[in-house]
Coordinates of C-alpha atoms and ligand atoms in Angstrom, one line a residue:
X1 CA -132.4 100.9 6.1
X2 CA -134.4 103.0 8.8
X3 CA -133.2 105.8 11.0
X4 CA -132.4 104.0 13.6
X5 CA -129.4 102.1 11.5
X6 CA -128.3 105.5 10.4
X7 CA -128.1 106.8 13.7
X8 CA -125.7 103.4 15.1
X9 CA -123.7 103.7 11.6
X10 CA -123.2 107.7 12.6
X11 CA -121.4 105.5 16.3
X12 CA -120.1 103.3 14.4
X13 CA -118.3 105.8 12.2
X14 CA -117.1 107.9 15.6
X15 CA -115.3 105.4 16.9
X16 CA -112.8 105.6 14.0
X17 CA -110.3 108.2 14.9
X18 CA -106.9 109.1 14.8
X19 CA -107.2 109.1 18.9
X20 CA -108.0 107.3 21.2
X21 CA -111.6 109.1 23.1
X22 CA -112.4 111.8 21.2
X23 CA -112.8 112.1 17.2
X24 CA -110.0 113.6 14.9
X25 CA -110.2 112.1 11.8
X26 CA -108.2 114.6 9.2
X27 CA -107.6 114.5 5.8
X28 CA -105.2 111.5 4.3
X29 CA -105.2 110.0 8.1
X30 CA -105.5 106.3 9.1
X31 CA -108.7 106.7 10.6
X32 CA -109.7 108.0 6.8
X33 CA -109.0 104.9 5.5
X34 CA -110.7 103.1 7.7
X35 CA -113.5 105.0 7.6
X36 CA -114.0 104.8 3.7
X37 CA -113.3 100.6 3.8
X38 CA -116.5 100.6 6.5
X39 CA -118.5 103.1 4.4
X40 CA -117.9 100.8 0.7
X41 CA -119.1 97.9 2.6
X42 CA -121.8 99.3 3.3
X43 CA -122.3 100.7 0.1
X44 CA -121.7 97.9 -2.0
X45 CA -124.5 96.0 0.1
X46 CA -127.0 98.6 -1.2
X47 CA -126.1 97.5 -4.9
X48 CA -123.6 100.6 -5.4
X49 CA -120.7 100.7 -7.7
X50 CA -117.9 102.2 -5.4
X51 CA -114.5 103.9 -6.0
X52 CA -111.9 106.3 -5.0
X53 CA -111.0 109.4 -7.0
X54 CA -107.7 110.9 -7.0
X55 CA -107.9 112.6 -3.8
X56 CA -109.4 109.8 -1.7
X57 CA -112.7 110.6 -1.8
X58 CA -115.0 107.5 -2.3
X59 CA -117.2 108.0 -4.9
X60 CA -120.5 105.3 -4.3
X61 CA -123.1 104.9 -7.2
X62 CA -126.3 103.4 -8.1
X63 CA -127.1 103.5 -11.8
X64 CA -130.4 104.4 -13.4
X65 CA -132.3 104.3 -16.2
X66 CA -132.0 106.9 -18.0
X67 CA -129.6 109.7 -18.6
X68 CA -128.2 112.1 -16.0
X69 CA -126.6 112.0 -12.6
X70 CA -128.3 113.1 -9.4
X71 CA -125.6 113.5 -6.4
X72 CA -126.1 113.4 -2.8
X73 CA -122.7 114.0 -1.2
X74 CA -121.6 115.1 2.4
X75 CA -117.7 114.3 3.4
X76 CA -116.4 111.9 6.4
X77 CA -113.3 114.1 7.5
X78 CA -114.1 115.7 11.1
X79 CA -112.7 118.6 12.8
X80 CA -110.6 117.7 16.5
X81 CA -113.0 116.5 19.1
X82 CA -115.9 116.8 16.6
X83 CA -119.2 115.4 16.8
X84 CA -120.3 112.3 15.0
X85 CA -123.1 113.4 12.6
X86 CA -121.3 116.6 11.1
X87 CA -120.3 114.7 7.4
X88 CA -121.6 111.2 7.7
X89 CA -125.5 112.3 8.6
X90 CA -125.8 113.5 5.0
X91 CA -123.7 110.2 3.8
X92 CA -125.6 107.3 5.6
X93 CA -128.8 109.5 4.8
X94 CA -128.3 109.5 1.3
X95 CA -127.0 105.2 1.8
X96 CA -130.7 104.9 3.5
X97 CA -132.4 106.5 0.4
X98 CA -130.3 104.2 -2.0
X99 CA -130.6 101.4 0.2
X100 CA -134.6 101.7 0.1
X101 CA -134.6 101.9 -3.6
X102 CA -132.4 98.7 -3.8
X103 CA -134.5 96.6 -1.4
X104 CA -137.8 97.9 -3.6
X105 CA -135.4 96.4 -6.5
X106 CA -135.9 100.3 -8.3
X107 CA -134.4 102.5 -10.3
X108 CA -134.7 106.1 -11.1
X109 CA -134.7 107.5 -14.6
X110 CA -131.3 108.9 -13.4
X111 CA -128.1 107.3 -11.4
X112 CA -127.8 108.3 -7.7
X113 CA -123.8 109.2 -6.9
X114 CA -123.0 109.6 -3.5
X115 CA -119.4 110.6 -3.4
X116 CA -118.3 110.8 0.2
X117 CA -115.9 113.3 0.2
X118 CA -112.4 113.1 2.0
X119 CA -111.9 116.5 3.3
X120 CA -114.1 119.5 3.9
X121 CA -112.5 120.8 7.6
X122 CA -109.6 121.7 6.2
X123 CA -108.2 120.4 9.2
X124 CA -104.9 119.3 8.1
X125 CA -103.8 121.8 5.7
X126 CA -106.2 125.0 6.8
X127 CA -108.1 125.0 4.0
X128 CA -111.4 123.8 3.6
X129 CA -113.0 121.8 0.6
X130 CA -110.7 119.9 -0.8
X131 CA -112.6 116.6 -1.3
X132 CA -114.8 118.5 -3.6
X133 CA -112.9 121.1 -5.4
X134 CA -110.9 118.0 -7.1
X135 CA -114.3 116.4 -7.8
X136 CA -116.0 119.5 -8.9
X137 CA -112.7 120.4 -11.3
X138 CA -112.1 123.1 -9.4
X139 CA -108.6 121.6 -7.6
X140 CA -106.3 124.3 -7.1
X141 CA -102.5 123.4 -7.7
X142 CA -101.0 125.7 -5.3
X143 CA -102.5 124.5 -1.8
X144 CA -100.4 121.0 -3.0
X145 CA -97.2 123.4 -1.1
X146 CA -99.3 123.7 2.1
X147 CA -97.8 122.1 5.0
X148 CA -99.4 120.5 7.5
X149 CA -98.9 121.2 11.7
X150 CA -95.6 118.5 10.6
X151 CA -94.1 120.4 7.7
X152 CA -95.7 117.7 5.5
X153 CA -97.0 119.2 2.5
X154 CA -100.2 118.6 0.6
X155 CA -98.4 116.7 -2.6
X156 CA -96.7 114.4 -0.1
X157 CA -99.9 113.5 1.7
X158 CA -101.7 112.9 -1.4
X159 CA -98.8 110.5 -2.6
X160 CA -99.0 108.6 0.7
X161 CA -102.9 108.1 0.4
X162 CA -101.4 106.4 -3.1
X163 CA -102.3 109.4 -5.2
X164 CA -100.7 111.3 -7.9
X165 CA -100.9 114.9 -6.9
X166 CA -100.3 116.3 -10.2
X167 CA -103.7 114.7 -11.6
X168 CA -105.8 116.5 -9.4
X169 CA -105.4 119.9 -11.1
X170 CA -107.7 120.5 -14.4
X171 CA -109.4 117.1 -13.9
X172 CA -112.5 116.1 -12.3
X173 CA -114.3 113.1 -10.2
X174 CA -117.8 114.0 -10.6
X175 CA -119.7 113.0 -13.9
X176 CA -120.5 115.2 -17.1
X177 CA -124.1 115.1 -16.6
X178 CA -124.6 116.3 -13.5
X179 CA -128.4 117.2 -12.9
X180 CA -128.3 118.3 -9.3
X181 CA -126.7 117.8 -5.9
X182 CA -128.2 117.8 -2.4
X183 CA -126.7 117.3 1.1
X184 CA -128.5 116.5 4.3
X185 CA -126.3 117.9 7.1
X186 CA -126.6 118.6 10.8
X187 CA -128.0 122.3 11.4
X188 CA -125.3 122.9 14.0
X189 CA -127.0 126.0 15.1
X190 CA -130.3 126.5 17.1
X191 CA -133.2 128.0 14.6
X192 CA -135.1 124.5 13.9
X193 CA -135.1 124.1 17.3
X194 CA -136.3 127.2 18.7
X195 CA -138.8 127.2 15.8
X196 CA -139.9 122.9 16.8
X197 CA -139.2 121.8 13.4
X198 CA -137.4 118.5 12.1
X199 CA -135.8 119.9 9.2
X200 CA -135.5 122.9 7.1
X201 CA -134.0 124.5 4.0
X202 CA -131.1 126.1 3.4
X203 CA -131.5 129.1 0.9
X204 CA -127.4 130.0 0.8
X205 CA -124.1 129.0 2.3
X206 CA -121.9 131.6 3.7
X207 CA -118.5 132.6 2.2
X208 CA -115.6 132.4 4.2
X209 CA -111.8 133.3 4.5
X210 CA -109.3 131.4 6.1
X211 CA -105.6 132.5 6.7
X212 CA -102.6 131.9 8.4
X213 CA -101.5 134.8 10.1
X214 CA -97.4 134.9 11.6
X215 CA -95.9 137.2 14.0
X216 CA -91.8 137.0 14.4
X217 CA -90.3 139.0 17.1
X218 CA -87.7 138.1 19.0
X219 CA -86.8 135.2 21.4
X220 CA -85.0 136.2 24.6
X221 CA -85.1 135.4 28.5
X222 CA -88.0 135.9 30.2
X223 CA -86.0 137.3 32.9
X224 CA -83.4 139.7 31.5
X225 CA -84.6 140.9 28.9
X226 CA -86.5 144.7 30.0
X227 CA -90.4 144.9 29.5
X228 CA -89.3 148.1 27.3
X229 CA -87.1 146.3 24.7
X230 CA -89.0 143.2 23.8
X231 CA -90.0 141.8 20.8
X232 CA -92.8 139.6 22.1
X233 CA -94.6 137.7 19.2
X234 CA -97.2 136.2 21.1
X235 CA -98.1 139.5 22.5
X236 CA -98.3 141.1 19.3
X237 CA -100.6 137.6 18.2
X238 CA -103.0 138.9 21.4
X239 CA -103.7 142.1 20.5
X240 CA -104.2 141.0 17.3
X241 CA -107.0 138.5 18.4
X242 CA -108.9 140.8 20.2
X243 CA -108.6 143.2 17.3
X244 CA -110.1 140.1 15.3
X245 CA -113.1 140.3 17.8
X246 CA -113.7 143.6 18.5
X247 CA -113.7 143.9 14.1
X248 CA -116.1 141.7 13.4
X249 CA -118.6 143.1 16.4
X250 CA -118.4 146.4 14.5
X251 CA -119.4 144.7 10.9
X252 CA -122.9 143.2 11.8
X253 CA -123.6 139.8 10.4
X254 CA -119.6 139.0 10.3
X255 CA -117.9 136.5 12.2
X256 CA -114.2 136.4 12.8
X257 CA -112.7 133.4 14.7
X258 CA -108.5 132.5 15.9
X259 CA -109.2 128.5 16.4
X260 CA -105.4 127.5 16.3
X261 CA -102.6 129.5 17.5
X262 CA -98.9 127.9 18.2
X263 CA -96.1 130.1 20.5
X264 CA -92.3 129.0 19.9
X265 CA -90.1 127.9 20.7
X266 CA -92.6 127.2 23.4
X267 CA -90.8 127.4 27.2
X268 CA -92.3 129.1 30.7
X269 CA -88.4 131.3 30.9
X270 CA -88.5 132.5 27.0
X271 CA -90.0 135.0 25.4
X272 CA -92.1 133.9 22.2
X273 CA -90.2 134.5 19.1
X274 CA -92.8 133.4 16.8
X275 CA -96.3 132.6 17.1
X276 CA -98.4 131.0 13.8
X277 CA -102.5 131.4 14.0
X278 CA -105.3 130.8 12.2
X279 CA -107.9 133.1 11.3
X280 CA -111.9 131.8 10.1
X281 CA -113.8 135.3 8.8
X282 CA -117.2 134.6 7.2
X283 CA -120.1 136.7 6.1
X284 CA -122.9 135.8 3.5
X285 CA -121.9 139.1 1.5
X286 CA -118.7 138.5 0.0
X287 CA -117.9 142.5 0.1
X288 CA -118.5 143.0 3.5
X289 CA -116.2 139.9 4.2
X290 CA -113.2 141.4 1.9
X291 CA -113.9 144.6 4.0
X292 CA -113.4 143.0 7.1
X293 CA -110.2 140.8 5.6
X294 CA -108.4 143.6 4.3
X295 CA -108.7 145.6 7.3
X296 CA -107.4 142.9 9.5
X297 CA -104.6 143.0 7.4
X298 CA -104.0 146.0 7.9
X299 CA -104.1 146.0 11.7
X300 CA -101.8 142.4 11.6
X301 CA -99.5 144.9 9.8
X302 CA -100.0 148.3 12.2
X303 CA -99.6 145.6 15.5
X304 CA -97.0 144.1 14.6
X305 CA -95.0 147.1 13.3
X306 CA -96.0 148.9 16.7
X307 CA -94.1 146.3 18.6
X308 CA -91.1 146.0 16.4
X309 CA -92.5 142.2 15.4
X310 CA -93.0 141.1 11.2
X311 CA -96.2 139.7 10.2
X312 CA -96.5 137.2 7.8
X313 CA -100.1 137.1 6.2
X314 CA -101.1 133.8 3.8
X315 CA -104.9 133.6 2.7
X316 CA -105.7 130.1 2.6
X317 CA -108.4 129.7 1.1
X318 CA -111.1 131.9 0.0
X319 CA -114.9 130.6 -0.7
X320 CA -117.8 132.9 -1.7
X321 CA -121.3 132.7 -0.6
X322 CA -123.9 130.5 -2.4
X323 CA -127.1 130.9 -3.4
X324 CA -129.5 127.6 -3.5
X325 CA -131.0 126.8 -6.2
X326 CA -134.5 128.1 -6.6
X327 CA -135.9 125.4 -8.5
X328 CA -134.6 122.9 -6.3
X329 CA -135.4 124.8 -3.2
X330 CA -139.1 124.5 -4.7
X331 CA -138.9 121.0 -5.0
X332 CA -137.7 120.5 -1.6
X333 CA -140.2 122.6 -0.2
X334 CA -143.2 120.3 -1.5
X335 CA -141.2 117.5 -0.5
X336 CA -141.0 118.9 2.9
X337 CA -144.7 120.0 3.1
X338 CA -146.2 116.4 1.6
X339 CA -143.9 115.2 4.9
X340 CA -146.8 116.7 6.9
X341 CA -143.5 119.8 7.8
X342 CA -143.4 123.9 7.9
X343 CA -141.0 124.4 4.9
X344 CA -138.2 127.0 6.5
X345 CA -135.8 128.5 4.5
X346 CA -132.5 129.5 6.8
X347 CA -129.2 130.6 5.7
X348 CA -126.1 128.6 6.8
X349 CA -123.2 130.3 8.6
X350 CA -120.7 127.2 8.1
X351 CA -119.8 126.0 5.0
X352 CA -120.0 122.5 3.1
X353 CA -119.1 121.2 0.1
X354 CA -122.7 122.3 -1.6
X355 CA -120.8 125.4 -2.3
X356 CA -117.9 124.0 -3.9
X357 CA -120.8 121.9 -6.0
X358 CA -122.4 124.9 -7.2
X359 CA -120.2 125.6 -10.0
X360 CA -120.9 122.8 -11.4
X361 CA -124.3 122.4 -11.1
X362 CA -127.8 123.6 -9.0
X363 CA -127.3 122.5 -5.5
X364 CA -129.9 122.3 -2.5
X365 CA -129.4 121.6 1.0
X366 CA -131.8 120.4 4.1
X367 CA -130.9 121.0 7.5
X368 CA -131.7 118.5 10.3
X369 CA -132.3 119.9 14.1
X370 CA -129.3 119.6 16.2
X371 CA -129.4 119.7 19.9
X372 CA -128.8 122.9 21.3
X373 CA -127.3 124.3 18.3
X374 CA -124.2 122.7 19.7
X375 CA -121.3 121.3 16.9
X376 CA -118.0 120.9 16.2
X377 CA -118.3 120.0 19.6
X378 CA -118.7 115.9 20.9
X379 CA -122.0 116.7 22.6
X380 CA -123.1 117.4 18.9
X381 CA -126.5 115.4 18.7
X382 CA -129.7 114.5 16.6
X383 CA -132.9 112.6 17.2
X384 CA -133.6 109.7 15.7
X385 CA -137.3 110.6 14.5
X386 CA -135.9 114.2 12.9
X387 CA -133.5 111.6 10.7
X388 CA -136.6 109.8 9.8
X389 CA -137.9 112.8 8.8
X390 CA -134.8 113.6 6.6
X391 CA -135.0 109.8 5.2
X392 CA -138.9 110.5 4.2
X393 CA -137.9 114.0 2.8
X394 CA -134.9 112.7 0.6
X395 CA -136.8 109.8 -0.9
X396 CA -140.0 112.1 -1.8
X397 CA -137.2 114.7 -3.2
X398 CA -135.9 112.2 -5.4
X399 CA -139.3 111.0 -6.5
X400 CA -140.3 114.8 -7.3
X401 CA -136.9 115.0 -9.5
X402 CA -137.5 111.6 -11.5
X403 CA -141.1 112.8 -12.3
X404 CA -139.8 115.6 -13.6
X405 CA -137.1 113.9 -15.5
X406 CA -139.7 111.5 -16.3
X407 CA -142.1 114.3 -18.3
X408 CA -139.2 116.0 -20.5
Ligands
GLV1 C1 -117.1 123.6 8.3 O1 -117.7 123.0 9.2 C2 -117.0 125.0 8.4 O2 -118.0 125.7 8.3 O3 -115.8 125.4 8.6
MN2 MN1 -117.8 120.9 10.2
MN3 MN1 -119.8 119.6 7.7

C-alpha cells in the first residue's frame, strides 16, 4: 500500500460521521462503528488478526517470529468539525507498513499490534484517553459516572457499544510483552513547516488538565429584574474566561483554553441561571500546570462569590507530560537520516495516546508536516509525498528494532 491509498483511506474514513458535512465522530457513536467495520476490512486484507477490547477499541495484529510485541497505535475518534488525518494518519500508516510486510510474505522477529483506539478527544465525556487507558491497564472506574452533553453516563455508553463497564477497571487490552509503541500523527502546528521538513521527532508530550467548571446564579427576567440585584451566571462564566486568558499569558509556555460553554435555561428575555464550561490547561511542566489550575480555582471561586453566583469545579481528567524514549528517539533518528531527512526533535503541545502508553512501556512518536499548522480544524491537511516519507521512516524503524531484537 503506497501513500497515495493512505491519503484516499484518510477520505474515505471522513466521510463517516455522526453528521451530515462536517466530521464528529465521538466516542461509542454510530459513525464509530462504522468506522472500525471499514478499518478490520482493511486490516484483515493485510493478513491481521483483528478484535475489539472492552471499550471498543479494535485491536489489529500481525504475528511474528519471535517473542515480543511492537505496537503502532493512533485512535479513530475525532473532535466536532475535525480534520481527517488527526487519528487515522498514524492508523492507515502503520496498515501501510503491515501491509508491505504481508505483500513481501515477511515477518519480524516480533508481532506488529496496531490497536486503533476508540477515544482520545474526549469528546463525549470531557476526558481524554480513554481508548488507551483501558488498553494500557490504566482505566479509571470513576469517569464510568461522567455524563455526556445528554445525561448519559459513561457505564451506559459502554453497555450500548455491547460492553461490560465493570471489566474495564484493573484489566488490560494491550499484551504482556510489550517492547515498544510508536504513533505517526499529524504535527497540527507549524515548526516542520517553517523549518521545510517532512517529518520530525517528538522528544515529549505535554500534560494537560481538563475540567468542567459550573456557575449557578439565579434565573430571572431580563427586563425586571435591576442590573444591581442579579445573579447572572453567564456573566460570572465571562469574567472567568478572560481570567483563564489573561492567566495563562502571565505563566509563559502555558496554555488555557474554554472550548465548550452552555447558558440555561437558554432564552433572549432570561437571565442565565446556570452556565456549564469546559476548561483545557496544558503546560510540558506538570508544576507550572498545577500552578496555573489551582489558581484558576481560586479565581472560579473569588468570581463567582463576588457576584453572589456558586461554582462548581470537577477536574476531569488530569495527564502529565511525557518524556520519549531516548533509545527509541535514537532509533528514529537514524531511521529518519538513512530517509535522506534533518532528524528534528520538537515537543508536542497536544496530547495522544503515546502518553497514556508510556506507563507501560518506551514510546516514540514522529510528526508529519501539516499545512499551516492548522488542526482540529476541516482545512487540516497533509501532502502525499511527507506520508511517503512517514511510510519509508516507519518501515526502516521497524527494521532498526528487529535487528536489534535480532542480536540479543
Ligand atoms: C487532542 O488532540 C488534544 O490534544 O486534546
Ligand atoms: Mn486531536
Ligand atoms: Mn490526535
Amino acid at each position: 500500500m503506497d501513500a497515495a491509498t493512505v491519503m484516499q483511506r484518510c477520505e474515505a474514513l471522513s466521510e463517516i460521521s455522526e453528521v451530515q458535512g462536517f466530521l464528529v465522530r465521538p466516542y461509542g457513536s454510530d459513525a464509530m462503528y462504522k468506522v472500525n467495520e471499514v478499518v478490520a476490512e482493511w486490516m484483515r486484507g493485510a493478513g491481521m488478526d483483528v478484535r475489539a477490547d472492552a471499550i471498543g477499541n479494535l485491536i489489529c495484529r500481525y504475528e511474528g517470529t519471535g517473542e515480543g510485541t511492537f505496537i503502532l497505535g493512533s485512535h479513530l475518534d475525532s473532535v466536532r468539525d475535525g480534520g481527517k488525518y488527526d487519528g487515522p494518519l498514524g492508523i492507515l500508516t502503520a496498515l501501510a507498513c503491515v501491509e508491505r510486510l504481508h505483500d513481501r510474505e515477511e515477518r519480524l522477529p516480533f508481532a506488529i499490534e496496531v490497536p486503533a483506539f476508540a477515544d482520545e478527544e474526549g469528546l463525549r465525556f470531557g476526558t481524554t484517553y480513554l481508548g488507551s487507558s483501558h488498553y494500557s491497564g490504566a482505566f479509571d472506574e470513576r469517569l464510568l459516572e461522567l455524563e455526556d452533553r445528554d445525561g448519559v453516563t459513561l457505564a451506559e455508553a459502554v453497555r450500548a457499544f455491547g460492553r461490560e463497564p465493570e471489566s474495564l477497571s484493573g484489566t488490560k487490552s494491550a499484551p504482556d510483552d510489550a517492547i515498544g509503541y510508536f504513533e505517526t500523527h499529524i504535527e497540527q502546528g507549524p515548526v516542520l513547516e517553517d523549518r521545510d521538513l517532512p517529518v520530525g521527532i517528538v522528544s515529549a508530550i505535554t500534560g494537560l488538565s481538563r475540567i468542567q467548571v459550573g456557575f449557578t446564579g439565579s434565573a430571572g427576567h431580563a427586563g425586571t429584574v435591576p442590573m444591581d440585584g442579579r445573579k447572572d451566571a453567564l456573566c460570572a462564566a465571562a469574567e472567568f474566561v478572560l481570567e483563564a486568558e489573561a492567566a495563562a499569558k502571565a505563566e509563559p509556555g502555558s496554555v488555557a483554553t474554554v472550548g465548550e460553554i452552555s447558558a440555561l435555561p437558554g432564552a433572549g428575555n432570561v437571565i442565565p441561571g446556570r452556565v456549564d464550561l469546559s476548561l483545557d490547561v496544558r503546560h510540558g511542566d506538570d508544576t507550572v500546570r498545577g500552578r496555573l489550575r489551582d489558581h484558576l480555582e481560586k479565581r472560579a471561586g473569588e468570581i463567582a462569590a463576588g457576584r453572589g453566583c456558586d461554582v462548581n469545579w470537577q477536574v476531569r481528567q488530569e495527564s502529565v507530560a511525557v518524556s520519549a524514549d531516548p533509545h527509541l528517539v535514537g532509533l528514529l533518528s537514524t531511521a529518519i537520516k538513512d530517509a535522506g531527512v534533518e532528524a528534528l526533535q520538537l515537543p508536542s503541545g497536544a496530547g495522544h495516546d503515546a502518553a497514556q502508553m508510556a506507563s507501560i512501556c518506551p514510546v516514540s512518536m514522529m510528526f508529519v508536516r501539516c499545512k499551516d499548522g492548522v488542526s482540529h480544524n476541516p482545512a487540516e491537511s497533509v501532502e502525499e509525498e511527507d506520508v511517503a516519507v512517514a511510510i519509508d521512516v516507519m518501515g526502516r524503524f521497524l527494521g532498526l528494532v528487529a535487528e536489534e531484537r535480532r542480536g540479543r
